């Protein structure tokens, strides 16, 4: 994350928005009264979705069990689930 002063952010605002929206860059905009973060809407929505999933009881436990299962090779081939590509 790049930190930029609020006065510089004001001057380069459109470039910062473009960098966030198109380049998935995140900016910390520092002001004497505090800081704010500028990020793309897509990244923000993804962050909210991740937080929502992680807040569900048992989600992390099931996720960790799935990762452990995958790493041990206990998986099902995609072809068995979806058939072979034509």
PDB file of C-alpha atoms in Angstrom:
ATOM      1  CA  UNK A   1       0.000   0.000   0.000  1.00  0.00           C
ATOM      2  CA  UNK A   2       1.329   3.385  -0.994  1.00  0.00           C
ATOM      3  CA  UNK A   3       0.996   6.273   1.455  1.00  0.00           C
ATOM      4  CA  UNK A   4       0.397   9.707   0.005  1.00  0.00           C
ATOM      5  CA  UNK A   5      -0.301  13.081   1.627  1.00  0.00           C
ATOM      6  CA  UNK A   6      -3.834  14.418   1.225  1.00  0.00           C
ATOM      7  CA  UNK A   7      -2.611  17.516  -0.629  1.00  0.00           C
ATOM      8  CA  UNK A   8      -0.774  15.353  -3.164  1.00  0.00           C
ATOM      9  CA  UNK A   9      -3.782  13.036  -3.433  1.00  0.00           C
ATOM     10  CA  UNK A  10      -6.003  16.007  -4.237  1.00  0.00           C
ATOM     11  CA  UNK A  11      -3.635  17.046  -7.012  1.00  0.00           C
ATOM     12  CA  UNK A  12      -3.375  13.513  -8.462  1.00  0.00           C
ATOM     13  CA  UNK A  13      -6.893  12.350  -7.588  1.00  0.00           C
ATOM     14  CA  UNK A  14      -7.961  11.111 -11.033  1.00  0.00           C
ATOM     15  CA  UNK A  15      -4.691   9.216 -11.517  1.00  0.00           C
ATOM     16  CA  UNK A  16      -5.094   7.604  -8.086  1.00  0.00           C
ATOM     17  CA  UNK A  17      -8.662   6.538  -8.866  1.00  0.00           C
ATOM     18  CA  UNK A  18      -7.521   5.084 -12.180  1.00  0.00           C
ATOM     19  CA  UNK A  19      -4.663   3.221 -10.455  1.00  0.00           C
ATOM     20  CA  UNK A  20      -7.051   1.809  -7.870  1.00  0.00           C
ATOM     21  CA  UNK A  21      -9.827   0.915 -10.306  1.00  0.00           C
ATOM     22  CA  UNK A  22      -7.720  -0.476 -13.142  1.00  0.00           C
ATOM     23  CA  UNK A  23      -4.480  -1.529 -11.457  1.00  0.00           C
ATOM     24  CA  UNK A  24      -5.848  -2.826  -8.142  1.00  0.00           C
ATOM     25  CA  UNK A  25      -3.548  -0.456  -6.281  1.00  0.00           C
ATOM     26  CA  UNK A  26      -4.380   0.594  -2.733  1.00  0.00           C
ATOM     27  CA  UNK A  27      -3.500   4.025  -1.370  1.00  0.00           C
ATOM     28  CA  UNK A  28      -3.351   5.256   2.198  1.00  0.00           C
ATOM     29  CA  UNK A  29      -4.129   8.965   2.124  1.00  0.00           C
ATOM     30  CA  UNK A  30      -2.642  10.696   5.150  1.00  0.00           C
ATOM     31  CA  UNK A  31      -4.124  13.852   6.645  1.00  0.00           C
ATOM     32  CA  UNK A  32      -3.262  15.562   9.906  1.00  0.00           C
ATOM     33  CA  UNK A  33      -6.644  14.458  11.269  1.00  0.00           C
ATOM     34  CA  UNK A  34      -6.130  10.816  10.301  1.00  0.00           C
ATOM     35  CA  UNK A  35      -5.865   8.572   7.296  1.00  0.00           C
ATOM     36  CA  UNK A  36      -8.210   7.075   4.715  1.00  0.00           C
ATOM     37  CA  UNK A  37      -7.801   4.261   2.217  1.00  0.00           C
ATOM     38  CA  UNK A  38      -8.566   4.382  -1.504  1.00  0.00           C
ATOM     39  CA  UNK A  39      -9.120   1.041  -3.223  1.00  0.00           C
ATOM     40  CA  UNK A  40     -11.115  -0.334  -6.142  1.00  0.00           C
ATOM     41  CA  UNK A  41     -14.766  -1.177  -5.668  1.00  0.00           C
ATOM     42  CA  UNK A  42     -14.027  -4.741  -6.777  1.00  0.00           C
ATOM     43  CA  UNK A  43     -11.298  -5.146  -4.148  1.00  0.00           C
ATOM     44  CA  UNK A  44     -13.537  -3.596  -1.477  1.00  0.00           C
ATOM     45  CA  UNK A  45     -16.416  -5.951  -2.308  1.00  0.00           C
ATOM     46  CA  UNK A  46     -14.009  -8.900  -2.237  1.00  0.00           C
ATOM     47  CA  UNK A  47     -12.748  -7.832   1.173  1.00  0.00           C
ATOM     48  CA  UNK A  48     -16.309  -7.569   2.507  1.00  0.00           C
ATOM     49  CA  UNK A  49     -17.155 -11.004   1.116  1.00  0.00           C
ATOM     50  CA  UNK A  50     -14.048 -12.517   2.724  1.00  0.00           C
ATOM     51  CA  UNK A  51     -14.932 -10.958   6.081  1.00  0.00           C
ATOM     52  CA  UNK A  52     -18.495 -12.234   5.794  1.00  0.00           C
ATOM     53  CA  UNK A  53     -17.315 -15.772   5.036  1.00  0.00           C
ATOM     54  CA  UNK A  54     -14.767 -15.764   7.855  1.00  0.00           C
ATOM     55  CA  UNK A  55     -17.433 -14.568  10.295  1.00  0.00           C
ATOM     56  CA  UNK A  56     -19.562 -17.678   9.688  1.00  0.00           C
ATOM     57  CA  UNK A  57     -19.250 -20.233  12.479  1.00  0.00           C
ATOM     58  CA  UNK A  58     -17.262 -23.249  11.358  1.00  0.00           C
ATOM     59  CA  UNK A  59     -16.189 -21.786   8.009  1.00  0.00           C
ATOM     60  CA  UNK A  60     -12.486 -21.577   8.867  1.00  0.00           C
ATOM     61  CA  UNK A  61     -12.513 -25.064  10.340  1.00  0.00           C
ATOM     62  CA  UNK A  62     -14.065 -26.502   7.158  1.00  0.00           C
ATOM     63  CA  UNK A  63     -11.724 -24.463   4.958  1.00  0.00           C
ATOM     64  CA  UNK A  64      -8.646 -25.662   6.859  1.00  0.00           C
ATOM     65  CA  UNK A  65      -9.879 -29.267   6.670  1.00  0.00           C
ATOM     66  CA  UNK A  66     -10.349 -28.901   2.900  1.00  0.00           C
ATOM     67  CA  UNK A  67      -6.844 -27.497   2.445  1.00  0.00           C
ATOM     68  CA  UNK A  68      -5.389 -30.348   4.515  1.00  0.00           C
ATOM     69  CA  UNK A  69      -7.346 -32.866   2.427  1.00  0.00           C
ATOM     70  CA  UNK A  70      -6.105 -31.293  -0.816  1.00  0.00           C
ATOM     71  CA  UNK A  71      -2.470 -31.236   0.340  1.00  0.00           C
ATOM     72  CA  UNK A  72      -2.632 -34.907   1.298  1.00  0.00           C
ATOM     73  CA  UNK A  73      -3.802 -35.754  -2.219  1.00  0.00           C
ATOM     74  CA  UNK A  74      -7.274 -36.804  -1.101  1.00  0.00           C
ATOM     75  CA  UNK A  75      -9.012 -35.202  -4.088  1.00  0.00           C
ATOM     76  CA  UNK A  76     -11.400 -36.078  -6.895  1.00  0.00           C
ATOM     77  CA  UNK A  77     -10.278 -35.410 -10.487  1.00  0.00           C
ATOM     78  CA  UNK A  78     -12.217 -32.681 -12.295  1.00  0.00           C
ATOM     79  CA  UNK A  79     -13.131 -35.175 -15.009  1.00  0.00           C
ATOM     80  CA  UNK A  80     -14.960 -37.280 -12.425  1.00  0.00           C
ATOM     81  CA  UNK A  81     -17.028 -34.262 -11.452  1.00  0.00           C
ATOM     82  CA  UNK A  82     -17.595 -32.578 -14.804  1.00  0.00           C
ATOM     83  CA  UNK A  83     -16.752 -35.212 -17.408  1.00  0.00           C
ATOM     84  CA  UNK A  84     -14.089 -34.892 -20.060  1.00  0.00           C
ATOM     85  CA  UNK A  85     -13.765 -31.817 -22.258  1.00  0.00           C
ATOM     86  CA  UNK A  86     -14.996 -32.204 -25.809  1.00  0.00           C
TER      87      UNK A  86
END
